[in-house]
CSV table of C-alpha atoms in Angstrom, one decimal:
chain,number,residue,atom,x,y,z
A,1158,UNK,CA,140.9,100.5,55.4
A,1159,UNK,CA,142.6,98.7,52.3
A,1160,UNK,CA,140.7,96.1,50.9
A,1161,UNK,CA,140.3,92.8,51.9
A,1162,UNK,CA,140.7,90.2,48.9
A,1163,UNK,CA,136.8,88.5,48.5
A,1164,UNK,CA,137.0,85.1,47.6
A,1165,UNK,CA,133.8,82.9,46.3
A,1166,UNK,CA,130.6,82.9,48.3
A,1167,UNK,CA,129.4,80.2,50.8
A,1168,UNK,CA,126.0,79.6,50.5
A,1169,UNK,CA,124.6,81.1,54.8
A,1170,UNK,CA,122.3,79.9,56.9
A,1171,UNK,CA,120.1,82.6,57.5
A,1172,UNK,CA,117.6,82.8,60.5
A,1173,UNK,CA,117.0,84.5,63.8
A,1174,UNK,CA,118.2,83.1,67.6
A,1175,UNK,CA,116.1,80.0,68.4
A,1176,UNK,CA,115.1,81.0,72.2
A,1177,UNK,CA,116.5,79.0,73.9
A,1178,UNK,CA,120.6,78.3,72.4
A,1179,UNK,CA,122.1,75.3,72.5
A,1180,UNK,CA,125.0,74.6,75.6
A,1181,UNK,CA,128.1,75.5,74.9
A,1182,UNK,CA,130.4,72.6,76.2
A,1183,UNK,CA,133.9,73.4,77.8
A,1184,UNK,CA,136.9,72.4,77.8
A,1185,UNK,CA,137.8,71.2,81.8
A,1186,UNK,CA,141.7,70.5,81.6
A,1187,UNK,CA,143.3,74.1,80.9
A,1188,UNK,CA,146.7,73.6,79.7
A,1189,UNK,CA,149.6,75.6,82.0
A,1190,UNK,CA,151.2,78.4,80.9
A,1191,UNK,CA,155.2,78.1,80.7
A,1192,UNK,CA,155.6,81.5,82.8
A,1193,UNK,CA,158.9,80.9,82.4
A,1194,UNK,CA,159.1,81.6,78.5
A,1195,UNK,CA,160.0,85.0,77.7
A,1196,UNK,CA,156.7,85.6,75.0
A,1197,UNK,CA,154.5,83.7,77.3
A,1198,UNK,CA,155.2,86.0,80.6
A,1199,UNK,CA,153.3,89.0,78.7
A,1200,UNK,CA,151.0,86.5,77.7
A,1201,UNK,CA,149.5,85.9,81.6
A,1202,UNK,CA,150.9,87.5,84.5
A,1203,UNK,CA,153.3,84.8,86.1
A,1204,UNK,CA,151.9,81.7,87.9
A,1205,UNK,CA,148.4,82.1,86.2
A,1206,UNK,CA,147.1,78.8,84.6
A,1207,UNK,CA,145.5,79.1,81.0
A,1208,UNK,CA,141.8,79.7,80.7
A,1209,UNK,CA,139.5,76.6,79.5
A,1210,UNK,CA,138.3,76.6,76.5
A,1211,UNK,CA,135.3,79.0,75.8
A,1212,UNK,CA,132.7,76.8,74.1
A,1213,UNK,CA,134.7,73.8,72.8
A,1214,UNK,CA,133.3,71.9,69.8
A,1215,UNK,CA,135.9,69.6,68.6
A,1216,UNK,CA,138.7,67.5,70.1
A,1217,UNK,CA,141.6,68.9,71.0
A,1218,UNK,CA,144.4,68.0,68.1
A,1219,UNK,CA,147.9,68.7,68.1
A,1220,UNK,CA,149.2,72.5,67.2
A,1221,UNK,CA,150.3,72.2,63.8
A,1222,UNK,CA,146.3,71.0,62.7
A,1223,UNK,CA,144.3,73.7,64.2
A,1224,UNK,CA,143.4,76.5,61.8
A,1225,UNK,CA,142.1,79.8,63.4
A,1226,UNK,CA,139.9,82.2,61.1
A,1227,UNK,CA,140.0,85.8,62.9
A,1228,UNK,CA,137.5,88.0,62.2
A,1229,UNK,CA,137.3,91.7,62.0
A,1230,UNK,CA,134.3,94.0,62.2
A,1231,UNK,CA,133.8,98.1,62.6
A,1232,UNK,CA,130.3,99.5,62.9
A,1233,UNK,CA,127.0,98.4,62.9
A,1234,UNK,CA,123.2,99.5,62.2
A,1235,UNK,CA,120.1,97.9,61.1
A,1236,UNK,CA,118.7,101.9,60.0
A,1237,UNK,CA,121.9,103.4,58.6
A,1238,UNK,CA,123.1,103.1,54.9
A,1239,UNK,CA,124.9,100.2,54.9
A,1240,UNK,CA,128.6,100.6,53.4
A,1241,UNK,CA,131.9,98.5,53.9
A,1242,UNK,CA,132.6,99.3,57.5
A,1243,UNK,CA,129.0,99.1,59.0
A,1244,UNK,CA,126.6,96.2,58.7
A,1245,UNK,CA,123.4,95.5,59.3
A,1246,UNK,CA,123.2,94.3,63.2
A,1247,UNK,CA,120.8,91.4,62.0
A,1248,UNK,CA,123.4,90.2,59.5
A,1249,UNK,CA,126.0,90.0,62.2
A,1250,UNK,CA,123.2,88.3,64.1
A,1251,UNK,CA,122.8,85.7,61.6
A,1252,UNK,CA,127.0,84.8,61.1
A,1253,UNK,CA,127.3,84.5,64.6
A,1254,UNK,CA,124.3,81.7,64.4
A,1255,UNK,CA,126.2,80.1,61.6
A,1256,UNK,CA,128.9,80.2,63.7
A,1257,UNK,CA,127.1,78.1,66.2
A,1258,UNK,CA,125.4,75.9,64.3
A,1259,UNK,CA,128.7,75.1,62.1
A,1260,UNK,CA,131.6,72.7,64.0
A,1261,UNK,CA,133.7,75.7,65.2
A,1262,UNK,CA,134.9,76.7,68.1
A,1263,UNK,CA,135.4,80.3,69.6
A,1264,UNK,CA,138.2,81.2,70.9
A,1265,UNK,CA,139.4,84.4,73.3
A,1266,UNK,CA,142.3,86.8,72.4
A,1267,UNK,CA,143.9,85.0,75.6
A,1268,UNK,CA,143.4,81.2,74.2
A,1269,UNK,CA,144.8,82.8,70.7
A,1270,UNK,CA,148.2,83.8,71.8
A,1271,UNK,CA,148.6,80.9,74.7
A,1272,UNK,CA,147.7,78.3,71.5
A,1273,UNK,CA,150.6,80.4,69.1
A,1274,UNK,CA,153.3,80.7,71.7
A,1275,UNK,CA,152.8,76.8,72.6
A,1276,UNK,CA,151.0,76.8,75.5
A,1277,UNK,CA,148.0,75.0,74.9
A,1278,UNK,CA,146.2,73.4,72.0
A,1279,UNK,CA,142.7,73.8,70.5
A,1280,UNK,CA,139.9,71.9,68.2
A,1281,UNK,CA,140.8,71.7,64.8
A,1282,UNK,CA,138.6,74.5,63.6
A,1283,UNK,CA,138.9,77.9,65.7
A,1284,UNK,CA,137.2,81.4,65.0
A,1285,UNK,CA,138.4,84.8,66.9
A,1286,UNK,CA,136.0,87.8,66.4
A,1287,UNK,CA,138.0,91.3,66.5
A,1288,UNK,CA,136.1,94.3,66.6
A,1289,UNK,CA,138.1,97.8,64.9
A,1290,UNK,CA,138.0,101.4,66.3
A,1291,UNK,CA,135.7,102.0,69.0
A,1292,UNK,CA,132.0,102.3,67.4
A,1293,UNK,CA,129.4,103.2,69.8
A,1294,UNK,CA,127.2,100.0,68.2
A,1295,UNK,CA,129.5,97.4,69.1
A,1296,UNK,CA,128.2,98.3,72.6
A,1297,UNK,CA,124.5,99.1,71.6
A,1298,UNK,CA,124.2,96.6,69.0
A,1299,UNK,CA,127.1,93.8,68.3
A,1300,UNK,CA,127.6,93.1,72.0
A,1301,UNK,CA,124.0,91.8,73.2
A,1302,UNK,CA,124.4,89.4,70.7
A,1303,UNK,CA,127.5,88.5,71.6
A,1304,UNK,CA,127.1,87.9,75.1
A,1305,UNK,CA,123.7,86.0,74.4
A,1306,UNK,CA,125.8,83.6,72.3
A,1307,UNK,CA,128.7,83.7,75.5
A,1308,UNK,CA,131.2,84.5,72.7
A,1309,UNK,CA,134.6,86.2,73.5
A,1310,UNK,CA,135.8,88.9,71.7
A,1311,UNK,CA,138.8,91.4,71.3
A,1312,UNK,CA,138.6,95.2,70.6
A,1313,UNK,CA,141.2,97.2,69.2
A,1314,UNK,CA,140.8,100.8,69.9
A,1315,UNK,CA,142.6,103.8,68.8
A,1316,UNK,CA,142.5,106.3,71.8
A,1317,UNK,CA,141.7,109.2,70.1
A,1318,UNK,CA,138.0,107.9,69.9
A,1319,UNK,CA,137.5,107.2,73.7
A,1320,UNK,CA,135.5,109.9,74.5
A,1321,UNK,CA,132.0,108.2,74.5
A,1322,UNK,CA,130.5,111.2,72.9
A,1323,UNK,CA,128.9,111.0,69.3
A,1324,UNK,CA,129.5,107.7,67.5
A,1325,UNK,CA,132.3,106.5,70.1
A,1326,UNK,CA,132.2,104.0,73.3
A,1327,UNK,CA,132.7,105.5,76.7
A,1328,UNK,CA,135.7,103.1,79.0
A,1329,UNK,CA,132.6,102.6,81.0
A,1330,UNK,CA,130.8,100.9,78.0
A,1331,UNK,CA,134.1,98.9,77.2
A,1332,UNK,CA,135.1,97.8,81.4
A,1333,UNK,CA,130.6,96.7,81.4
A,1334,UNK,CA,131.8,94.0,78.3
A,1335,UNK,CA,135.2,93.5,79.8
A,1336,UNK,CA,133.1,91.4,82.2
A,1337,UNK,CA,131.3,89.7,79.7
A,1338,UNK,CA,133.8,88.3,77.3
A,1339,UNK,CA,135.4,91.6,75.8
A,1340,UNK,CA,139.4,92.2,75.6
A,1341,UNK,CA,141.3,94.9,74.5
A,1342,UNK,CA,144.4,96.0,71.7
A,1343,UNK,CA,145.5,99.2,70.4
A,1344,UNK,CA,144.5,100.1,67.3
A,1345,UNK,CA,146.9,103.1,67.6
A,1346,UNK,CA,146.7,106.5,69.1
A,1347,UNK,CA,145.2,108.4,66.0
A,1348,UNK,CA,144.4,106.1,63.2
A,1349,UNK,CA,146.8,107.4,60.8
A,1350,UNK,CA,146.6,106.2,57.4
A,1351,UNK,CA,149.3,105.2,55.0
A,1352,UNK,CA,149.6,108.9,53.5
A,1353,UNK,CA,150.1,110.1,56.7
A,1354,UNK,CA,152.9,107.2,58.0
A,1355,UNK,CA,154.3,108.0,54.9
A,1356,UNK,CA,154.3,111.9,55.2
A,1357,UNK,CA,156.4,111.6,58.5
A,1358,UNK,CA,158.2,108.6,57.4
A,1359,UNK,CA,159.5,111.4,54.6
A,1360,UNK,CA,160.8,113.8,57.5
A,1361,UNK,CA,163.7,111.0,58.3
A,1362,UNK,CA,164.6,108.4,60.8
A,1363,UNK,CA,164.3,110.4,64.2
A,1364,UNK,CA,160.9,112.3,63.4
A,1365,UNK,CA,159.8,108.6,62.1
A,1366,UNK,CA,160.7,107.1,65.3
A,1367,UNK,CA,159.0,109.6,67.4
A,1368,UNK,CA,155.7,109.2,65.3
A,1369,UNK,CA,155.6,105.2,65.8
A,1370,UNK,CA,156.6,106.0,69.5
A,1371,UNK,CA,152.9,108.1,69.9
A,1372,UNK,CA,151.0,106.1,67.9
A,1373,UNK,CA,151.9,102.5,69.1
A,1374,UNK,CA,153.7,102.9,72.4
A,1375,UNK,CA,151.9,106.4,73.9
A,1376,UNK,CA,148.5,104.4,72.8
A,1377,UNK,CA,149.6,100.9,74.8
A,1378,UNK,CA,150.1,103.0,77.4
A,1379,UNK,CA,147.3,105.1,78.0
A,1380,UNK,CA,145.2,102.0,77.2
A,1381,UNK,CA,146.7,100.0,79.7
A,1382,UNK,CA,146.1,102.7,82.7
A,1383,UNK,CA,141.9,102.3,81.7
A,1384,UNK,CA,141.9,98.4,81.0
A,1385,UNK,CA,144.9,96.6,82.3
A,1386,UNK,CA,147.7,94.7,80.1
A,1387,UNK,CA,147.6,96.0,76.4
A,1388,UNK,CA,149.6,93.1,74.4
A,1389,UNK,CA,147.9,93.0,71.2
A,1390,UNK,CA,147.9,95.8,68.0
A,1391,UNK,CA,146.3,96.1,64.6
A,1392,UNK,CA,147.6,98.3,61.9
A,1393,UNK,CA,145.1,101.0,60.7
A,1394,UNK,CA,144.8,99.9,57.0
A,1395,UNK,CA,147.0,96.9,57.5
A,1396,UNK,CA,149.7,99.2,56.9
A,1397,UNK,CA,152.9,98.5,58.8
A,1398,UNK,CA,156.9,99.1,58.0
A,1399,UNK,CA,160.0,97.7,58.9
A,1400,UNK,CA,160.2,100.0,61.9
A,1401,UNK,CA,157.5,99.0,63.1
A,1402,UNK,CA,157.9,95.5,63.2
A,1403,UNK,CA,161.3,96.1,64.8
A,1404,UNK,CA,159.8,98.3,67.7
A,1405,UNK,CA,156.9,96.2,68.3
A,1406,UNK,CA,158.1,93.9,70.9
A,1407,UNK,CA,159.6,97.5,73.1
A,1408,UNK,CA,156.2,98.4,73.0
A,1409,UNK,CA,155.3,95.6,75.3
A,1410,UNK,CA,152.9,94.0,72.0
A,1411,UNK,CA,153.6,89.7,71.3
A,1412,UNK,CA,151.0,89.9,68.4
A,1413,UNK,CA,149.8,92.5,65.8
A,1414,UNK,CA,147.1,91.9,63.1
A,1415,UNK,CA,146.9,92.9,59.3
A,1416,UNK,CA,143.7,93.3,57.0
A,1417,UNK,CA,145.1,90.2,54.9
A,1418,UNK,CA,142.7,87.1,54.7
A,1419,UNK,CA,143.6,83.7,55.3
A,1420,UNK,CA,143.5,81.0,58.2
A,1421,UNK,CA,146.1,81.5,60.9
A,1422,UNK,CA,148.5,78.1,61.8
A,1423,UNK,CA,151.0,77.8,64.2
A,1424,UNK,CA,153.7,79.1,61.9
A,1425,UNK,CA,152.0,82.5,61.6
A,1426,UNK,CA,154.3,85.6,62.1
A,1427,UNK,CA,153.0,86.6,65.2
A,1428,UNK,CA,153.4,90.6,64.1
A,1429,UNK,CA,152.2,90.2,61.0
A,1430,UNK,CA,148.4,87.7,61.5
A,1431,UNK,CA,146.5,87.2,58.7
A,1432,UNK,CA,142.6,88.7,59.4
A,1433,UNK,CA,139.1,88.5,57.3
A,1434,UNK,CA,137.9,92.3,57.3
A,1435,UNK,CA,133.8,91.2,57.6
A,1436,UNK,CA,132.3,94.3,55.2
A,1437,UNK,CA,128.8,95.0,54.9
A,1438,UNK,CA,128.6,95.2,51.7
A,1439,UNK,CA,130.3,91.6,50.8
A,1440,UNK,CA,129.0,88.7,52.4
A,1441,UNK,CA,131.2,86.7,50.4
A,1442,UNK,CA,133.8,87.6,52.9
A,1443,UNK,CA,131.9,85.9,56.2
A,1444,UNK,CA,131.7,83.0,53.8
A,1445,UNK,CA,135.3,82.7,52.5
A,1446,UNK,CA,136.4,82.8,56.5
A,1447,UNK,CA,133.8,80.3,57.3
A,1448,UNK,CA,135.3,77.7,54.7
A,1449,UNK,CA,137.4,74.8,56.4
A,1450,UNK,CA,137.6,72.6,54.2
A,1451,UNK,CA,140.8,70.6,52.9
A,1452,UNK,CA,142.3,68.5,50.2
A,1453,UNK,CA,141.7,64.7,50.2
A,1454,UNK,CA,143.0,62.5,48.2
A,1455,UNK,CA,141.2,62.1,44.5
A,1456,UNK,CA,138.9,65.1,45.0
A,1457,UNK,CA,138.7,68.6,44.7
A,1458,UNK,CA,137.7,69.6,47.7
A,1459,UNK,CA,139.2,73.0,49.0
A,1460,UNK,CA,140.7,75.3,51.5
A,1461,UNK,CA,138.6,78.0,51.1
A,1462,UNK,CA,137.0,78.9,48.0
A,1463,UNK,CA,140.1,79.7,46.4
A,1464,UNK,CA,142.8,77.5,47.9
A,1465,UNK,CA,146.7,78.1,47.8
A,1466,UNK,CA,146.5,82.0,46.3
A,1467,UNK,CA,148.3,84.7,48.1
A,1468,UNK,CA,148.8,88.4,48.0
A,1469,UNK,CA,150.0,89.6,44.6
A,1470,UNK,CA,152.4,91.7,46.7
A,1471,UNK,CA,153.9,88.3,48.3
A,1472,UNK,CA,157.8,88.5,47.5
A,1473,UNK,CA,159.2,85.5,45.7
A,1474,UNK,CA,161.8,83.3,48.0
A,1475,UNK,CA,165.2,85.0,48.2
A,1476,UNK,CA,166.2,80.8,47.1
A,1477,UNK,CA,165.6,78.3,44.9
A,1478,UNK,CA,162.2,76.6,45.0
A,1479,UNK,CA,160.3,73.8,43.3
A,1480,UNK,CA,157.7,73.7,42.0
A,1481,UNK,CA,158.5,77.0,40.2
A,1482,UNK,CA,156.6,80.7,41.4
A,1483,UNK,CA,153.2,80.9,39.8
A,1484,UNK,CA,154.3,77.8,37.4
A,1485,UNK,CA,151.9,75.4,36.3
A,1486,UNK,CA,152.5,71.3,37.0
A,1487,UNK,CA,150.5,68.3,36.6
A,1488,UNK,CA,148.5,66.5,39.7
A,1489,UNK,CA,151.4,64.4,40.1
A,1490,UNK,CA,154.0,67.0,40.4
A,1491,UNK,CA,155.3,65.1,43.2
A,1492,UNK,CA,158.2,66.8,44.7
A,1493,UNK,CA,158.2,70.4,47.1
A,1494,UNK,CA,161.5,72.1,47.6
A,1495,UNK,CA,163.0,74.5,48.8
A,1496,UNK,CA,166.9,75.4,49.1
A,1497,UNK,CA,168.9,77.8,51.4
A,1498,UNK,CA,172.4,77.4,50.1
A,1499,UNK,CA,172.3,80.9,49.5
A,1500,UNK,CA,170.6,81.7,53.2
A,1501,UNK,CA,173.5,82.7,55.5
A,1502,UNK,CA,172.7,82.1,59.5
A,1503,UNK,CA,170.4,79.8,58.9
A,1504,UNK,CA,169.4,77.5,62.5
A,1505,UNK,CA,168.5,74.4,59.9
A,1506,UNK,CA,166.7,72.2,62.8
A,1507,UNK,CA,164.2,75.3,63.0
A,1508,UNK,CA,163.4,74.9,59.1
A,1509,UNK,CA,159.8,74.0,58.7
A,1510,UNK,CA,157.2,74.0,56.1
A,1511,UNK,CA,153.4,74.1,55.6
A,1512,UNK,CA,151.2,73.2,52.5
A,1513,UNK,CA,147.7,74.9,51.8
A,1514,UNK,CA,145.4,72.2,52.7
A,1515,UNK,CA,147.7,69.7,54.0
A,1516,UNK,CA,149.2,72.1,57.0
A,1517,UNK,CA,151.9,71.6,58.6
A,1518,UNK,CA,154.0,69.0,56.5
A,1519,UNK,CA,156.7,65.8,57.7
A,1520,UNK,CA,159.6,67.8,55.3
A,1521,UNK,CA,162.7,66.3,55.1
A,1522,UNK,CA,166.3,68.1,55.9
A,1523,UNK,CA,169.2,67.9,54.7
A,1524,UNK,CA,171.6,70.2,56.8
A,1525,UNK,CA,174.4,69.4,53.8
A,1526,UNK,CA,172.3,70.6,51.0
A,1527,UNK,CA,170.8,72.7,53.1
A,1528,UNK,CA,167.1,72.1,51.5
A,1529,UNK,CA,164.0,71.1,53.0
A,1530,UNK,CA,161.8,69.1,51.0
A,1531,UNK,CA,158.3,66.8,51.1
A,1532,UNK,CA,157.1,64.3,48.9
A,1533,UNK,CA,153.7,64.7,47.8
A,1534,UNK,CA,152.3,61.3,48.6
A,1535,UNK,CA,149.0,61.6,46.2
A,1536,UNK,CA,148.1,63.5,43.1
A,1537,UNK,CA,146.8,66.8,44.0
A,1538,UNK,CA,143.3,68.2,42.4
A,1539,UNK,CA,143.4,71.5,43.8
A,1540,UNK,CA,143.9,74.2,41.5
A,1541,UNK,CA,146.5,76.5,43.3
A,1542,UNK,CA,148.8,75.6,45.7
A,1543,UNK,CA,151.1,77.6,48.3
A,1544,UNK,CA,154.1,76.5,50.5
A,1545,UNK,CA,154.9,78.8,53.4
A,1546,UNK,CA,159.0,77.9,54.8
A,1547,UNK,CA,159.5,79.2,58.1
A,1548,UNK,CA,163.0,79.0,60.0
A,1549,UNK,CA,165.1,80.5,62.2
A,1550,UNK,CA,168.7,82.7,61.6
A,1551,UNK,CA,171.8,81.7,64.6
A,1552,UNK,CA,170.4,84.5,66.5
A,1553,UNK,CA,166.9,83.9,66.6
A,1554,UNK,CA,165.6,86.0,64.2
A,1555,UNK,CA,162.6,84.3,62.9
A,1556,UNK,CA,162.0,84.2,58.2
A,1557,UNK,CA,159.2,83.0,56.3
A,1558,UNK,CA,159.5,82.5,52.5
A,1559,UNK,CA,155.8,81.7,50.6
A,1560,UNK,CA,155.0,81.1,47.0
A,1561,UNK,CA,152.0,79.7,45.0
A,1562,UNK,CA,152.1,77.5,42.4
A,1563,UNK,CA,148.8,75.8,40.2
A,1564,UNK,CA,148.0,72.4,39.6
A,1565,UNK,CA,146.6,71.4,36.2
A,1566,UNK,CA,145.4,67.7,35.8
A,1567,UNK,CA,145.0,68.0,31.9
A,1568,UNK,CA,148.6,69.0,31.9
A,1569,UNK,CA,150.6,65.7,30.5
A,1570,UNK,CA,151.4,63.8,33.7
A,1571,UNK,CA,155.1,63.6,35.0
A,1572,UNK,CA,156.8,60.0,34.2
């Protein structure tokens, strides 16, 4: 499993399950599902209504202001050597009573996709917990806890380790916590890693295509005969290629999930969600995906612990941009632009942007120039800053174009 990038601690709250929790209050007015919307009809079989609201803690807000942070765990143990894929059970105890004791809401795999594809909206904070591979202790160990704290959850499981012998879950384990709050993804047929992707990848096009075939179409399938409708994947590794990004939607997935941290928006490319991989061994990361907090005005307040960075491996926009890629500008830089002269096929009433901390943005378009563009209207104190473009080519095709830039205050101030 590659790496998840750690960002600063937040200070937990430690402490055991009071006994007797708190209610859990619920949203009463489901929003309907638009069965006749192509994403949405592998969403919910047709003519099914959304679910409410698991445990809703906020007010619902429009789409473009809720912030999801999706959660991934493997194995757990409060004996065994504790390592980056298995935690102490009492630890994962302890977050999910953070959880409940913070202002956050948590949300099922089903309320996920029906908020992303526009069906329904959500409080302004949202938390999904994922669960990786198949462990044995997420039944013996993860899920008590979960179901005394009535908190959905998704598990992605490779079908290779279904056998309920040894370390795995039996599908009788997995249908017991499908009726308490568990749903299911494929997390492949095997597990490959990238060495082996990229050993058949090497073999050319055709052997390629029959080795994404097994791994993410023969492992929806078998999945689906034991639990139902299989819509959702996560890439072993977070590693994932242009081919399989293309074949996804064949497959019968609307969502897939990467080890890459950062808060989901409505803007997220549904194959390609950003995930906090919860290790054992860094607490920091809990913490990090915990963090909600935003810019305001004449402070330095932050979204996250380290606000604006992304990936090192991020590709700089295939256009013109302003502020600069990785440059430096003072808190009153003022101006965010981008331009798509160059962009052929580009659907400009689709064009949209999003600013770390600010979310979804009112840009301006200008369909002749072809930019997009938002006046900041404050000085900004935040130290690093990203812009995330998202649009739309003439035949659908969704883009997104990101890049950071930092924010210095002692740099001399723009006239």
């Amino acid at each position: 499993m590659l790496r998840c990038i750690c960002l600063a601690a937040l200070v937990l709250c430690a402490g055991k399950l009071p006994g007797q929790l708190e209610p859990m209050r619920v949203d009463p007015a489901p929003v309907k599902v638009d069965t006749a919307t192509p994403a949405l009809q592998k969403i919910a079989p047709a003519g099914t209504a959304a679910t409410p609201a698991t445990q809703s803690k906020g007010a619902l807000v429009p789409r473009d202001q809720t912030r999801v942070a999706v959660l991934g765990y493997h194995n757990f143990s409060n004996t065994a050597p504790v390592t980056e894929m298995l935690m102490r059970t009492e630890e994962f105890r302890q977050q999910m009573e953070f959880i409940r004791k913070s202002d956050l809401t948590v949300i099922s795999m089903q309320e996920f996709l029906e908020w992303r594809f526009g069906a329904r909206k959500l409080p302004a904070k949202c938390v999904l917990i994922t669960m990786d591979d198949g462990w044995r202790s997420v039944y013996t160990d993860a899920y008590p806890i979960l179901r005394a704290y009535k908190y959905p959850f998704h598990l992605f499981l490779y079908t290779e380790f279904l056998s309920g012998r040894g370390t795995s879950m039996s599908p009788a384990m997995i249908k017991e916590m499908m009726e308490h709050g568990a749903s299911i993804g494929s997390h492949s047929a095997s597990h490959p890693y990238p060495k082996t992707w990229k050993s058949h990848e090497a073999k050319g096009p055709e052997e390629y295509a029959k080795f994404v075939d097994k791994e993410l179409g023969d492992s929806q399938k078998r999945l689906e005969k034991l639990f139902g409708g299989i819509n959702t994947y996560c890439y072993p590794g977070g590693y994932h290629t242009p081919v399989m990004l293309e074949r996804m939607p064949g497959y019968g997935y609307v969502a897939a999930f990467t080890v890459i941290p950062g808060k989901v928006t409505d803007t997220e490319d549904p194959f390609q969600i950003h995930r906090y991989m919860v290790f054992g061994t860094d607490p920091s990361i809990f913490a990090s995906a915990m963090d909600f907090r935003v810019a305001e005005s004449g402070t330095s307040m932050t979204l996250g612990a380290e606000p604006g960075t992304l990936p090192p491996t991020t590709p700089a926009p295939p256009f013109a941009v302003l502020p600069r890629p990785n440059s430096t500008v003072p808190a009153n830089f003022g101006l965010i632009e981008a331009n798509l002269n160059g962009v052929a096929g580009v659907d400009m009433s689709s064009l949209k942007m999003s600013v770390s901390g600010f979310g979804r943005v009112p840009a301006k378009v200008d369909p002749a120039a072809k930019t997009i563009s938002w006046q900041v209207p404050m000085r900004i104190y935040m130290p690093n800053i990203s812009v995330h473009v998202t649009w739309k080519s003439s035949n659908g095709t969704s883009h997104k174009a990101e890049w950071a830039f930092k924010v210095n205050p002692y740099v001399a101030e723009q006239q």
